[in-house]
Short mmCIF file of C-alpha atoms and ligand atoms in Angstrom, two decimals:
data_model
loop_
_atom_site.label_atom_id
_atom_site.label_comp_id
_atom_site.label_asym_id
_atom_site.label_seq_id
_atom_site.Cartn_x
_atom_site.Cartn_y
_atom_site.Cartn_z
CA UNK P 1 70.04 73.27 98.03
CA UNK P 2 71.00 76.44 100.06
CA UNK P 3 73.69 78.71 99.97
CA UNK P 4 76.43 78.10 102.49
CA UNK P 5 77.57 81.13 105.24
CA UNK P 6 80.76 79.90 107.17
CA UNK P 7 82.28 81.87 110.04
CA UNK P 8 85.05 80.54 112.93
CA UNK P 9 82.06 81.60 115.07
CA UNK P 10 79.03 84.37 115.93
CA UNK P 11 80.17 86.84 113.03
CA UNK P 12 79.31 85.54 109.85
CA UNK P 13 75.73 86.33 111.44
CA UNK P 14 76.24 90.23 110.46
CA UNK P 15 76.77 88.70 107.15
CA UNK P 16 73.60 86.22 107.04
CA UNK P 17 71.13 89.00 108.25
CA UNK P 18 72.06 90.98 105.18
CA UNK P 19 72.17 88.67 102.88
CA UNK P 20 69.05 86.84 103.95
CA UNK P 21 67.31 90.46 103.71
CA UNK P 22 68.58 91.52 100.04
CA UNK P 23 67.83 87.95 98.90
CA UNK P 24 64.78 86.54 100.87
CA UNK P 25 64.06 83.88 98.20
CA UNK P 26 67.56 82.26 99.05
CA UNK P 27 67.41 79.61 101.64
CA UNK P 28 70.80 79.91 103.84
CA UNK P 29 72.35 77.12 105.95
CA UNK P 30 75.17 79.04 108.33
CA UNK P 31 77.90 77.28 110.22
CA UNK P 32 79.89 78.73 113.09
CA UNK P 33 82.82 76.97 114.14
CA UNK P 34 82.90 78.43 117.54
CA UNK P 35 84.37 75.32 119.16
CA UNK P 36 87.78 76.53 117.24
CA UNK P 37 87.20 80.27 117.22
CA UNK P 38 89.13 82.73 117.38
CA UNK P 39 90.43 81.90 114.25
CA UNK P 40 92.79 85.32 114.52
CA UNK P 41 95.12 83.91 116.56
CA UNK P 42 95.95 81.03 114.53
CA UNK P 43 98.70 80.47 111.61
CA UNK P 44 97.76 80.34 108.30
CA UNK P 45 98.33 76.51 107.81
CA UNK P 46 95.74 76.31 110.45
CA UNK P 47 93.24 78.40 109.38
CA UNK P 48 93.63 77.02 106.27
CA UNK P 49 92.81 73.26 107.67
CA UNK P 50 90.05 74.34 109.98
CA UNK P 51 88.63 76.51 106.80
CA UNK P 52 88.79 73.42 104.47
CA UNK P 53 86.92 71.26 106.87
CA UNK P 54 84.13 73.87 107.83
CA UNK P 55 83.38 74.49 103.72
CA UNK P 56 83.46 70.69 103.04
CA UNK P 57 81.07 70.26 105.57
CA UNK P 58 78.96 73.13 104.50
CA UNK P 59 79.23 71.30 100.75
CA UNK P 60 78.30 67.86 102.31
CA UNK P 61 75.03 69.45 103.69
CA UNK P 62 73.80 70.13 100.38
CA UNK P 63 75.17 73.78 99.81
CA UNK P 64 76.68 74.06 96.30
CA UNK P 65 78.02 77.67 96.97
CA UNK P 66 79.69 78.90 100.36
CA UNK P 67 80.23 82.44 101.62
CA UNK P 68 83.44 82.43 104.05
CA UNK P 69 82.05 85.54 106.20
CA UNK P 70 85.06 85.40 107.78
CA UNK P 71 88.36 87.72 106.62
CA UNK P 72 90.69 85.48 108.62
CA UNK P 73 89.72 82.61 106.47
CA UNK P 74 88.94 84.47 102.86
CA UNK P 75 92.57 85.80 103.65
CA UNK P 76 94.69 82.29 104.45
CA UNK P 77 92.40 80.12 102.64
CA UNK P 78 90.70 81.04 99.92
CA UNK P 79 92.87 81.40 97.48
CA UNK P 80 94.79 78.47 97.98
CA UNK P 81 91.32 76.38 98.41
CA UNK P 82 90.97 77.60 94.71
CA UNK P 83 94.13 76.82 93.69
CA UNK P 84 93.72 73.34 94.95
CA UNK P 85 91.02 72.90 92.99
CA UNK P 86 87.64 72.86 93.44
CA UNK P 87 84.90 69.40 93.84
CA UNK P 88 82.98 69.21 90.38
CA UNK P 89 80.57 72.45 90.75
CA UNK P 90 81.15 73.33 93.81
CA UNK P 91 82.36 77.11 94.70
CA UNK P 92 83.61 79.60 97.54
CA UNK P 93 83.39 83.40 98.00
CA UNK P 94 84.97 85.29 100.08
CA UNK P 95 84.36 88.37 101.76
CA UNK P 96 86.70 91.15 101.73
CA UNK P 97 87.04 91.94 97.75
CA UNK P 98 83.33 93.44 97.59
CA UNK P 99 85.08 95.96 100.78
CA UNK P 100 87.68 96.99 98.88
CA UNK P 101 85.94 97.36 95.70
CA UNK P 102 83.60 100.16 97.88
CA UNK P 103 86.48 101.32 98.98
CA UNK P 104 88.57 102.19 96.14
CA UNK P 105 84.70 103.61 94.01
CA UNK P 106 84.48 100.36 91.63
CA UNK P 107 81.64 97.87 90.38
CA UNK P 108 82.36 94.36 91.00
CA UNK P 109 84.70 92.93 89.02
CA UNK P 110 85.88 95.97 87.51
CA UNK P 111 89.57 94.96 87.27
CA UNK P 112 90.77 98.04 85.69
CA UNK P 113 94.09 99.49 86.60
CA UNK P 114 94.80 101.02 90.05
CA UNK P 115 93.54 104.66 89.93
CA UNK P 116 93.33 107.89 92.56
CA UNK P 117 90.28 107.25 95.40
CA UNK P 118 88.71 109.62 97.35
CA UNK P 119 90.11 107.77 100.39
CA UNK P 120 93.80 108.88 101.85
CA UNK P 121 94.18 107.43 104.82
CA UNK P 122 92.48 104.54 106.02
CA UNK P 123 92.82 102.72 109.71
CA UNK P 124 91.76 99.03 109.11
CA UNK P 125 90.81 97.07 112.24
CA UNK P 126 90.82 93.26 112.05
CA UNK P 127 92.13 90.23 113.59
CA UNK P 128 96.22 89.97 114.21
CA UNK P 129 96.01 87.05 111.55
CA UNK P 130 94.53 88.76 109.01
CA UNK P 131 96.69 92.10 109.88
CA UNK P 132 99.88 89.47 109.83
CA UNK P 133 98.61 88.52 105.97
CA UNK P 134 98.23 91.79 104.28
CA UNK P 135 96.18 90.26 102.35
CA UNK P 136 93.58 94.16 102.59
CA UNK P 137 96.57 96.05 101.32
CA UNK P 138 97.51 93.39 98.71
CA UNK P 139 93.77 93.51 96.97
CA UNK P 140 94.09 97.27 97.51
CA UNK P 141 97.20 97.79 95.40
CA UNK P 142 95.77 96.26 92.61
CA UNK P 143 92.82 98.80 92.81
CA UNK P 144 93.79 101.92 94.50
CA UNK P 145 96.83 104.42 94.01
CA UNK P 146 98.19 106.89 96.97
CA UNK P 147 96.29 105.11 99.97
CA UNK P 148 97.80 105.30 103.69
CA UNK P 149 96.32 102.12 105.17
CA UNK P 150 97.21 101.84 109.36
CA UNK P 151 96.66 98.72 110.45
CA UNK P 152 95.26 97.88 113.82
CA UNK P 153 95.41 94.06 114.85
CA UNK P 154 92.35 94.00 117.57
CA UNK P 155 93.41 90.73 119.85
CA UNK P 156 90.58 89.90 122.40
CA UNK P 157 87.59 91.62 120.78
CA UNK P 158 86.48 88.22 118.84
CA UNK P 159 87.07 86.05 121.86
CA UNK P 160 85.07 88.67 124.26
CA UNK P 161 82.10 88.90 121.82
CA UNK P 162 81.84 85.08 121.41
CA UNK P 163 82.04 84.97 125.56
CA UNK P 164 78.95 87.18 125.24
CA UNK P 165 81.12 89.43 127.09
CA UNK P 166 79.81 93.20 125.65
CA UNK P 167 81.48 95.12 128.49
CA UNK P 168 84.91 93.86 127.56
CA UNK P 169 84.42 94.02 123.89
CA UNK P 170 83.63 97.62 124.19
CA UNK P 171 86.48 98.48 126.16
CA UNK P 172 88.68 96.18 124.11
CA UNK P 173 87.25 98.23 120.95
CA UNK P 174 88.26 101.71 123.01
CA UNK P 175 91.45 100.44 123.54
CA UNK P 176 92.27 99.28 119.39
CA UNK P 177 91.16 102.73 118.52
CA UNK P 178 92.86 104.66 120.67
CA UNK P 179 96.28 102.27 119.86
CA UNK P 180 95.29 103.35 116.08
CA UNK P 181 94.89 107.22 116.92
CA UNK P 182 97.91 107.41 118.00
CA UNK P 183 99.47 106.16 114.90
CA UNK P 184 96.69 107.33 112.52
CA UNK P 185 95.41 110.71 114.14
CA UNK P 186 92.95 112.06 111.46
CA UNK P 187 91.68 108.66 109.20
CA UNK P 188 89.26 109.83 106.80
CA UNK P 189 87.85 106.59 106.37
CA UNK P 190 88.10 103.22 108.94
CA UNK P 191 87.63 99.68 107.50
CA UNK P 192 86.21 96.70 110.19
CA UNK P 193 87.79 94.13 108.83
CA UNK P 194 86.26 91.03 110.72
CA UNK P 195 82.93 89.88 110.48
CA UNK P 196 82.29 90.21 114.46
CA UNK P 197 83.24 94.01 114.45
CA UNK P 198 79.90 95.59 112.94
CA UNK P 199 78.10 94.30 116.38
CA UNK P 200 80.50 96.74 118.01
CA UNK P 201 80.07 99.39 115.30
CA UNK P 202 78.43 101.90 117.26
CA UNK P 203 81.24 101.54 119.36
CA UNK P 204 83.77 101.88 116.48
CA UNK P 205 81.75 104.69 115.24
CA UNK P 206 81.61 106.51 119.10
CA UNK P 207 85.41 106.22 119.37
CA UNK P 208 86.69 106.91 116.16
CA UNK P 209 84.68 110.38 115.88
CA UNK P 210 81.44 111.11 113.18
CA UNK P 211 83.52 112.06 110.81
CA UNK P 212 85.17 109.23 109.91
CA UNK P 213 83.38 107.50 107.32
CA UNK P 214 83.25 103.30 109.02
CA UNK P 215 82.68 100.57 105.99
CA UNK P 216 81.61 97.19 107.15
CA UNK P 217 81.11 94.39 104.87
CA UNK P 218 77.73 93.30 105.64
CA UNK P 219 75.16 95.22 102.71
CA UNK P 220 78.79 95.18 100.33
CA UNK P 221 78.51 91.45 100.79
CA UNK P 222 74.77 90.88 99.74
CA UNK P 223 75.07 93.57 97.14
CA UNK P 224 77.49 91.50 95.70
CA UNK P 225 76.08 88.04 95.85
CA UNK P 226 72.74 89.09 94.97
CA UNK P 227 74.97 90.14 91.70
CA UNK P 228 76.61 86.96 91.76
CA UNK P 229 73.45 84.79 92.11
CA UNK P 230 71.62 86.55 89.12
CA UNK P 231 74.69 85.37 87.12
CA UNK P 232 74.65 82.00 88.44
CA UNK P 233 71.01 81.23 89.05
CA UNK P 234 71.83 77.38 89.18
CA UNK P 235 73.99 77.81 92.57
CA UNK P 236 70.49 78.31 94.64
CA UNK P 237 68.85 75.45 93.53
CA UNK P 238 65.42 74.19 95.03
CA UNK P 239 63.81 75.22 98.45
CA UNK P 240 65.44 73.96 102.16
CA UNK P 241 64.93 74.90 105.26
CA UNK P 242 67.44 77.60 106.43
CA UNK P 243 69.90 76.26 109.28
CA UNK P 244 72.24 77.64 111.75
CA UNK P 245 74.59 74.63 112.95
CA UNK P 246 77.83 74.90 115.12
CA UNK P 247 80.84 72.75 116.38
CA UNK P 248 79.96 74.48 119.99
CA UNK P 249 77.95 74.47 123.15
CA UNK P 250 74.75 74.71 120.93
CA UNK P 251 72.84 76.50 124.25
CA UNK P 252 75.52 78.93 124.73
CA UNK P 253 75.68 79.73 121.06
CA UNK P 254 72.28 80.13 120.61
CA UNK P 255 72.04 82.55 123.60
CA UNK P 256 74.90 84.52 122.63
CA UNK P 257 73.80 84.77 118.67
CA UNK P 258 70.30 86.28 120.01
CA UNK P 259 71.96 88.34 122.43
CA UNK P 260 73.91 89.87 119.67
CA UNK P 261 71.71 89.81 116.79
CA UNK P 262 67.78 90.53 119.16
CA UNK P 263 65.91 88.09 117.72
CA UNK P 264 66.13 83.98 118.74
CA UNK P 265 68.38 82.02 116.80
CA UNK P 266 68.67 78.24 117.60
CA UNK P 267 71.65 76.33 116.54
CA UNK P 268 72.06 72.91 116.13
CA UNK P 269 75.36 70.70 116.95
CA UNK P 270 76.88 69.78 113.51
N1 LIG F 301 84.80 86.87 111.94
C1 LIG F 301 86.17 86.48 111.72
C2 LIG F 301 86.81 87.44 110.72
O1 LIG F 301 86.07 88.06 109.94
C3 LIG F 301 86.84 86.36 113.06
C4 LIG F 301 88.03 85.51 113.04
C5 LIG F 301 88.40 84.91 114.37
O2 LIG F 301 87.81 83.89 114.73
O3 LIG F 301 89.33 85.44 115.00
O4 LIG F 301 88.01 87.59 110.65
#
């Protein structure tokens, strides 16, 4: 048994790394639905589908627990995945809680009321589907009192970086700052709210100044399912051979993955 890392495509892999470093006694199978990414341009009903299928398949290969490293998908579909009801001992995280929780200075699952944070104004950058759900400032209210949150919807960057394209996704990255400058001149801190955005983060971090403090959900992630997995030791289960399968071009996706992440990756079709 493994634990299962879904993405629509190459950015869940931000997510893997970190969570294969904090917890290298966990074996991880990781699926990338690239042949259907982006998912950020989708409606909900859709990313709810695609979601649905990607996790069932992640559950058929053996994985008992699966990450969606993906905010467009935690956002449409995990709640209503759990609301549907869950297979017999199966479950599904998602990914943008543990963010928040940094955000707004609490432990996990500290469900307290929502109190005064350090943080005043915060420029989020995600997909437009994930902007269109509100789904950040939703799990925000419940924790945080006072916050500004300016939301930047950043069409083109996932598509570029699954292209491979890094010139584009830089200057796409420029360009979503800039539009969130203007509306948003002094953030204190910004929140990259897609799994593909931390392999532009020195980009992020160039454009948006040093002094704007840039949380990406990577280390919050691991932090919080190494956490989760101490709790729930069952959910790892014996040894298997970690995996990285994909509903796309497996040669392009392997290229692109090691372009992105400097060390070879090899996909298989699934
Ligand atoms: N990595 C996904 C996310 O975190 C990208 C979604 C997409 O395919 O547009 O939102």
């Amino acid at each position: 048994m493994a634990v299962g890392i879904f993405d629509s495509g190459l950015g869940g892999l931000t997510v893997l790394d970190a969570v294969a470093k904090r917890l290298p006694e966990v074996d991880f199978i990781y699926y990338g639905d690239s042949a259907n990414a982006p998912y950020g341009v989708r409606d909900a009903d859709d990313v709810f589908d695609l979601t649905k299928a990607a996790v069932t398949k992640l559950w058929d290969a053996g994985c008992d627990l699966v990450i969606l490293a993906c905010n467009t998908a935690s956002a449409a579909a995990l709640r209503r995945m759990q609301e549907a009801g869950l297979p017999e001992g199966k479950r599904v995280l998602g990914v943008f809680v543990p963010l928040i929780e940094a955000l707004s200075e609490r432990d996990w699952g500290d469900n307290s009321p929502p109190r005064e944070v350090a943080a005043k104004h915060v420029a989020l950058f995600a997909t437009p589907a994930s902007v269109a759900s509100r789904a950040f400032q939703r799990e925000l209210a419940f924790r945080a009192i006072g916050v500004d949150v300016e939301a930047q919807a950043c069409g083109g960057v996932v598509d570029a970086i699954e292209d491979g394209d890094l010139i584009l996704a830089e200057a796409l990255v420029r360009s979503h700052v800039a539009a969130l400058l203007r509306k948003m001149p002094n953030p204190g801190a910004a929140i990259l709210g897609c799994t593909h955005y931390p392999l532009m983060e020195t980009t992020f971090q160039e454009a948006l100044g040093a002094g704007v403090k840039v949380f990406s959900q990577a280390d919050l992630v691991a932090e919080s399912l190494a956490d989760y997995l101490a709790r729930h030791p069952k959910l790892v289960g014996p040894k298997v051979e970690s995996r990285f399968l994909t509903s796309g071009d497996v040669r392009q996706v392997s290229d692109h993955a090691t372009q992105f992440l400097r060390r070879r990756i090899e996909f298989e079709a699934a």
